[in-house]
Amino acid sequence: MTTITRFAPSPTGLLHVGNLRTALHNWLLAKKQDGKFLLRFDDTDRERSEEAFVEAAREDLAWLGIVPDREERQSERFALYEAAFDKLREAGRVYPCYETAQELELKRKVQLGRGLPPIYDRGALALSEDERATKEAQGIEPHWRFKLDHDEPIGWNDGIRGPVKFDPAQLSDPVIRRGDGSWLYMLPSAVDDIEMGVTDVLRGEDHVSNTAAQVQMFEAMGASAPRFAHKALLVGKEGKLSKRHGSLSARALRERGLEPEALLSLLARLGTSLPVEAIVRREVLVESFDLSTFGRAPAKFDEDELDRLNAQIVHRLPFAQVAERVPEGMDQAGWEAIRPNLTRVDEAGEWWAVVTGSVVQPTMDPEE
Ligand code: GLU
């Protein structure tokens, strides 16, 4: 069976290095197995999704040479989600809920106060037909939850974490649809993974409990779950990365004049037991990619390390590859002479001025 992986960003901000790392790892996993890599925009949230971020993500991936074999957008696939929802509803696996956000918050507080885990109490399932009708007559639009099956433990063999087990009774039934009819991420993602034939889902460990619920969604839709692997998150100097982390966006790094190979070299192996080194040939990254080398501790993104790798790559760049980017008049000999001094190609200008400019003799004391 052909390996199919996917990178599924929500276009609600610029991609940061953590997102790029996930894209890269999925791409490497696909390439290693002669498979396919999909780019899927999880843009069901029409208010927060922006076309500019779709464009930016495409550009960022292209800059890194991560070329998808297929691109899809969830906003064009609502009919599929609707159909899956109807079936699950008929099968009694989704149910309407009428609590307000404040009511839910209060329930959670009470549970925590009693030392209990804040799991949704399935209050909505206890409503009678009449009570439900009253709520609807009051104009309350229900939100919808997926009903987890509590009978069997949920388990999968994680490509990085090994065997993972969850007691479904310890999880809240996840909300899959809001009162206004809009979709949360969980169900559309599982529907698409089935329909697109995704064989491997490699994502951050912040998704582990989502996976537990999604494993049951795959089953409820009559499909077998893909292989899952959850990697430790990438953190910056100040901790968790977010789309608001401007300086670590792909865009900012590109504008700083870094070589894509430097970023690829760092992101491919950071958090694994493989050595982080400047690697220009992608095949090397592909061949050495191996989930069993992934560690469990968060990986730390260090910009100084990125600069070091960039310098090493620049020191090896042949003139033909930089000819367009170096100062006018610089030839191969000039490039080779100054190249060892550079961290980034755009510093060539300063050095070329030193080479071609006149030398001002400093005034010196005869004694000196
Ligand atoms: N859109 C989801 C996210 O950005 C995708 C997660 C996944 O890979 O399934 O978190």
Coordinates of C-alpha atoms and ligand atoms in Angstrom, one line a residue:
M1 CA 0.0 0.0 0.0
T2 CA 1.4 3.4 -1.0
T3 CA 2.3 5.5 2.0
I4 CA 0.3 8.7 2.1
T5 CA 1.1 11.5 4.6
R6 CA -0.3 14.9 5.0
F7 CA 0.5 18.3 6.4
A8 CA -2.8 20.0 7.5
P9 CA -2.3 23.6 8.7
S10 CA -5.1 25.8 9.6
P11 CA -4.5 29.1 7.7
T12 CA -5.0 31.3 10.7
G13 CA -1.4 32.7 10.8
L14 CA 2.0 32.4 9.3
L15 CA 3.7 29.0 9.6
H16 CA 6.3 28.9 12.3
V17 CA 9.3 26.6 12.5
G18 CA 7.3 24.0 14.5
N19 CA 4.8 23.8 11.7
L20 CA 7.5 23.6 9.1
R21 CA 9.1 20.7 11.0
T22 CA 5.9 18.8 10.9
A23 CA 5.5 19.4 7.2
L24 CA 9.1 18.4 6.6
H25 CA 8.8 15.2 8.6
N26 CA 5.7 14.1 6.8
W27 CA 7.3 14.9 3.5
L28 CA 10.4 12.9 4.5
L29 CA 8.3 10.0 5.7
A30 CA 6.5 9.9 2.4
K31 CA 9.7 10.2 0.3
K32 CA 11.5 7.6 2.2
Q33 CA 8.7 5.1 1.3
D34 CA 8.2 6.3 -2.2
G35 CA 4.8 7.6 -1.1
K36 CA 2.8 10.7 -1.6
F37 CA 2.6 13.9 0.5
L38 CA -0.6 15.9 0.7
L39 CA -1.1 19.5 1.7
R40 CA -4.5 20.0 3.2
F41 CA -5.7 23.4 4.4
D42 CA -7.9 22.9 7.5
D43 CA -9.9 26.0 6.8
T44 CA -13.4 25.1 8.1
D45 CA -13.2 28.1 10.4
R46 CA -14.1 30.8 7.9
E47 CA -13.8 33.6 10.3
R48 CA -10.2 32.9 11.4
S49 CA -8.9 31.5 8.1
E50 CA -7.3 34.0 5.7
E51 CA -6.4 33.6 2.1
A52 CA -3.2 35.4 2.7
F53 CA -2.1 32.7 5.0
V54 CA -2.9 30.0 2.5
E55 CA -0.7 31.8 0.0
A56 CA 2.0 32.3 2.5
A57 CA 2.1 28.6 3.5
R58 CA 2.4 27.6 -0.2
E59 CA 5.3 30.0 -0.6
D60 CA 7.0 28.9 2.5
L61 CA 6.8 25.2 1.6
A62 CA 8.0 26.0 -2.0
W63 CA 10.9 27.9 -0.6
L64 CA 12.0 24.8 1.3
G65 CA 11.4 22.6 -1.7
I66 CA 8.6 20.7 0.0
V67 CA 6.4 20.1 -3.0
P68 CA 3.0 18.5 -2.3
D69 CA 1.7 15.8 -4.6
R70 CA -1.8 17.1 -4.0
E71 CA -3.5 20.0 -2.4
E72 CA -6.9 20.1 -0.8
R73 CA -9.1 22.5 1.1
Q74 CA -11.6 21.6 3.7
S75 CA -13.7 24.6 2.9
E76 CA -14.5 22.8 -0.4
R77 CA -15.5 19.6 1.2
F78 CA -18.4 20.5 3.5
A79 CA -20.8 18.0 1.8
L80 CA -18.6 15.1 2.9
Y81 CA -18.6 16.2 6.5
E82 CA -22.3 16.7 6.4
A83 CA -22.9 13.1 5.1
A84 CA -20.6 11.6 7.7
F85 CA -22.3 13.6 10.4
D86 CA -25.7 12.4 9.3
K87 CA -24.6 8.8 9.4
L88 CA -23.0 9.1 12.8
R89 CA -26.1 10.8 14.0
E90 CA -28.3 8.0 12.7
A91 CA -26.0 5.5 14.4
G92 CA -26.4 7.4 17.7
R93 CA -22.8 8.4 17.8
V94 CA -23.4 12.1 17.8
Y95 CA -25.8 13.9 20.0
P96 CA -27.0 17.5 20.5
C97 CA -26.0 19.5 23.6
Y98 CA -27.5 22.7 24.9
E99 CA -25.2 23.9 27.7
T100 CA -23.8 27.4 27.3
A101 CA -20.0 28.0 27.7
Q102 CA -20.7 29.4 31.1
E103 CA -22.6 26.3 32.3
L104 CA -19.8 24.1 31.1
E105 CA -17.3 26.2 32.8
L106 CA -19.2 26.0 36.1
K107 CA -19.5 22.2 35.8
R108 CA -15.8 22.0 35.3
K109 CA -15.1 24.2 38.4
V110 CA -17.4 22.1 40.5
Q111 CA -15.7 18.9 39.4
L112 CA -12.2 20.3 40.0
G113 CA -13.3 21.6 43.4
R114 CA -14.3 18.0 44.3
G115 CA -10.9 16.7 43.1
L116 CA -12.5 15.1 40.0
P117 CA -11.2 15.3 36.5
P118 CA -13.2 17.9 34.4
I119 CA -14.9 15.3 32.1
Y120 CA -18.2 16.2 30.4
D121 CA -20.9 14.6 32.4
R122 CA -23.2 13.7 29.4
G123 CA -25.9 15.8 30.9
A124 CA -27.4 16.3 27.4
L125 CA -27.9 12.6 27.0
A126 CA -30.1 12.5 30.0
L127 CA -32.5 15.1 28.6
S128 CA -36.0 13.8 27.7
E129 CA -37.6 14.5 24.3
D130 CA -39.7 17.2 26.0
E131 CA -36.8 18.9 27.6
R132 CA -35.0 18.9 24.3
A133 CA -38.0 20.3 22.5
T134 CA -38.3 23.1 25.1
K135 CA -34.7 24.1 24.6
E136 CA -35.2 24.2 20.9
A137 CA -38.4 26.2 21.3
Q138 CA -36.4 28.7 23.3
G139 CA -34.2 29.1 20.2
I140 CA -31.1 27.4 21.6
E141 CA -29.0 26.0 18.8
P142 CA -27.4 22.8 19.9
H143 CA -23.7 22.0 19.5
W144 CA -22.8 18.4 18.8
R145 CA -20.6 15.9 20.5
F146 CA -19.2 12.6 19.4
K147 CA -20.3 9.8 21.8
L148 CA -17.3 7.8 22.8
D149 CA -17.8 4.1 23.3
H150 CA -16.8 3.4 26.9
D151 CA -16.8 -0.4 26.6
E152 CA -13.3 -1.0 25.3
P153 CA -10.0 0.7 26.0
I154 CA -8.6 2.7 23.1
G155 CA -5.2 1.8 22.0
W156 CA -2.7 2.1 19.2
N157 CA 0.9 1.4 18.6
D158 CA 2.4 4.9 18.2
G159 CA 5.3 5.2 15.8
I160 CA 7.2 7.2 18.4
R161 CA 5.6 6.6 21.8
G162 CA 5.1 2.9 21.4
P163 CA 1.9 1.3 22.8
V164 CA -0.6 4.0 23.9
K165 CA -3.8 3.2 25.9
F166 CA -6.7 5.4 26.9
D167 CA -9.7 4.7 29.0
P168 CA -12.5 6.4 27.0
A169 CA -14.4 7.0 30.2
Q170 CA -11.6 9.4 31.2
L171 CA -12.2 11.6 28.1
S172 CA -14.9 14.1 27.4
D173 CA -17.1 13.4 24.4
P174 CA -15.5 15.8 22.0
V175 CA -17.5 18.7 20.5
I176 CA -17.4 18.2 16.7
R177 CA -19.8 20.9 15.6
R178 CA -20.8 24.3 17.0
G179 CA -24.3 25.7 17.4
D180 CA -23.9 27.8 14.3
G181 CA -23.2 24.6 12.3
S182 CA -19.5 25.2 11.8
W183 CA -17.1 22.3 12.2
L184 CA -14.4 21.8 14.7
Y185 CA -11.2 20.1 13.6
M186 CA -11.8 16.6 14.8
L187 CA -14.4 15.0 12.5
P188 CA -13.5 16.7 9.1
S189 CA -9.9 15.6 9.7
A190 CA -10.9 12.0 10.2
V191 CA -13.3 12.1 7.2
D192 CA -10.5 13.5 5.0
D193 CA -7.9 11.1 6.3
I194 CA -10.2 8.2 5.2
E195 CA -11.3 9.7 1.9
M196 CA -7.7 10.7 1.0
G197 CA -6.3 7.3 1.9
V198 CA -3.9 8.8 4.5
T199 CA -1.8 5.9 5.8
D200 CA 0.4 7.8 8.3
V201 CA -0.5 10.7 10.6
L202 CA 2.6 12.2 12.1
R203 CA 1.9 15.2 14.3
G204 CA 2.7 16.9 17.6
E205 CA 2.0 15.2 20.9
D206 CA -0.5 18.0 21.7
H207 CA -2.8 15.8 19.6
V208 CA -2.5 12.5 21.5
S209 CA -5.9 12.8 23.2
N210 CA -7.5 13.9 20.0
T211 CA -6.1 10.8 18.4
A212 CA -7.8 8.6 21.1
A213 CA -11.2 10.1 20.1
Q214 CA -10.4 10.0 16.4
V215 CA -9.5 6.3 16.6
Q216 CA -13.1 5.7 17.6
M217 CA -14.3 8.0 14.8
F218 CA -12.5 6.0 12.2
E219 CA -14.1 2.8 13.6
A220 CA -17.5 4.4 13.8
M221 CA -17.2 5.3 10.1
G222 CA -16.2 1.8 9.2
A223 CA -12.6 2.5 8.4
S224 CA -9.4 1.4 9.9
A225 CA -7.3 4.1 11.6
P226 CA -4.1 5.2 9.9
R227 CA -0.8 4.7 11.7
F228 CA -0.2 7.4 14.2
A229 CA 3.0 8.9 15.5
H230 CA 3.2 11.8 17.9
K231 CA 6.4 13.7 18.4
A232 CA 7.6 15.9 21.2
L233 CA 6.9 19.6 20.5
L234 CA 9.5 22.1 19.3
V235 CA 10.0 24.9 21.7
G236 CA 11.6 28.3 21.3
K237 CA 13.8 30.1 23.8
E238 CA 10.7 31.5 25.4
G239 CA 8.8 28.3 25.4
K240 CA 5.9 27.1 23.3
L241 CA 5.8 28.3 19.7
S242 CA 2.7 29.9 18.4
K243 CA 1.6 31.5 15.2
R244 CA 2.1 34.9 16.9
H245 CA 5.8 34.1 17.3
G246 CA 6.8 36.5 14.5
S247 CA 10.5 36.0 14.5
L248 CA 10.3 32.3 14.1
S249 CA 7.9 32.4 11.2
A250 CA 9.2 30.8 8.0
R251 CA 8.6 34.2 6.4
A252 CA 10.9 36.0 8.8
L253 CA 13.7 33.4 8.4
R254 CA 13.4 33.6 4.7
E255 CA 13.6 37.4 4.8
R256 CA 16.7 37.2 7.0
G257 CA 18.4 35.6 3.9
L258 CA 18.9 32.1 5.3
E259 CA 19.5 29.2 3.0
P260 CA 16.6 26.8 3.0
E261 CA 19.0 23.9 3.3
A262 CA 20.2 25.3 6.7
L263 CA 16.6 25.2 8.1
L264 CA 15.9 21.8 6.6
S265 CA 19.1 20.4 8.1
L266 CA 18.2 21.7 11.5
L267 CA 14.5 20.8 11.5
A268 CA 14.9 17.3 10.1
R269 CA 17.0 16.1 12.9
L270 CA 16.3 18.3 15.9
G271 CA 14.8 16.2 18.6
T272 CA 16.2 13.0 17.1
S273 CA 19.3 11.0 18.1
L274 CA 20.8 11.7 14.6
P275 CA 23.5 14.4 14.5
V276 CA 22.4 17.8 13.4
E277 CA 24.8 18.8 10.7
A278 CA 24.8 20.9 7.5
I279 CA 23.3 18.6 4.8
V280 CA 22.8 20.0 1.3
R281 CA 21.6 16.8 -0.4
R282 CA 18.0 16.1 0.4
E283 CA 18.5 12.4 -0.3
V284 CA 20.7 12.2 2.8
L285 CA 17.9 13.6 4.9
V286 CA 15.4 11.2 3.3
E287 CA 17.5 8.1 3.7
S288 CA 18.4 8.8 7.3
F289 CA 14.8 9.7 8.4
D290 CA 13.6 7.2 10.9
L291 CA 10.9 7.5 13.5
S292 CA 12.8 5.3 15.9
T293 CA 15.4 8.0 16.3
F294 CA 12.8 10.5 17.7
G295 CA 13.2 11.4 21.4
R296 CA 10.5 12.1 23.9
A297 CA 11.8 15.4 25.3
P298 CA 10.8 18.7 23.7
A299 CA 13.2 19.8 21.1
K300 CA 14.7 23.3 21.5
F301 CA 15.0 25.6 18.5
D302 CA 18.1 27.6 18.7
E303 CA 18.6 30.4 16.2
D304 CA 22.4 30.4 16.8
E305 CA 22.5 26.8 15.7
L306 CA 20.7 27.8 12.6
D307 CA 23.2 30.5 11.8
R308 CA 26.1 28.1 12.3
L309 CA 24.5 25.6 9.9
N310 CA 23.9 28.4 7.5
A311 CA 27.5 29.5 7.6
Q312 CA 28.7 25.9 6.9
I313 CA 26.4 25.7 3.9
V314 CA 27.4 29.1 2.6
H315 CA 31.1 28.1 2.8
R316 CA 30.4 25.3 0.4
L317 CA 28.1 27.1 -2.0
P318 CA 29.5 27.2 -5.6
F319 CA 29.5 30.5 -7.4
A320 CA 26.9 29.3 -10.0
Q321 CA 24.4 29.0 -7.2
V322 CA 24.9 32.5 -5.8
A323 CA 25.7 34.4 -8.9
E324 CA 22.4 36.2 -8.9
R325 CA 22.7 37.2 -5.3
V326 CA 26.3 38.5 -5.0
P327 CA 27.4 42.1 -5.6
E328 CA 27.8 43.3 -9.2
G329 CA 31.2 42.5 -10.6
M330 CA 32.0 39.7 -8.2
D331 CA 33.4 36.7 -10.0
Q332 CA 34.1 33.2 -9.0
A333 CA 37.5 34.0 -7.6
G334 CA 36.1 36.9 -5.6
W335 CA 33.3 34.7 -4.2
E336 CA 35.7 31.9 -3.2
A337 CA 37.9 34.4 -1.5
I338 CA 35.3 36.0 0.7
R339 CA 33.0 33.0 1.2
P340 CA 34.8 31.6 4.3
N341 CA 34.0 34.8 6.1
L342 CA 30.3 34.8 5.6
T343 CA 27.4 33.6 7.8
R344 CA 24.8 34.6 5.1
V345 CA 25.2 35.3 1.4
D346 CA 23.8 38.8 1.8
E347 CA 26.9 39.8 3.8
A348 CA 29.0 39.4 0.6
G349 CA 28.4 43.1 -0.2
E350 CA 30.4 44.3 2.8
W351 CA 33.3 42.0 2.0
W352 CA 33.3 42.9 -1.6
A353 CA 33.6 46.6 -0.6
V354 CA 36.7 45.6 1.3
V355 CA 38.1 43.7 -1.7
T356 CA 37.4 46.4 -4.3
G357 CA 37.5 49.6 -2.3
S358 CA 40.6 51.6 -1.8
V359 CA 42.7 50.9 1.2
V360 CA 42.9 53.8 3.6
Q361 CA 46.2 53.6 5.3
P362 CA 45.7 54.3 9.0
T363 CA 47.7 57.1 10.5
M364 CA 50.2 55.5 12.7
D365 CA 52.7 56.7 15.2
P366 CA 56.3 56.0 13.8
E367 CA 57.0 54.2 17.0
E368 CA 54.2 51.7 16.2
Ligands
GLU1 N1 -5.3 21.6 11.5 C1 -4.7 20.8 12.6 C2 -3.6 21.6 13.3 O1 -3.1 22.5 12.7 C3 -4.1 19.5 12.0 C4 -3.7 18.5 13.0 C5 -3.4 17.2 12.3 O2 -2.3 17.1 11.8 O3 -4.2 16.4 12.3 O4 -3.4 21.4 14.5

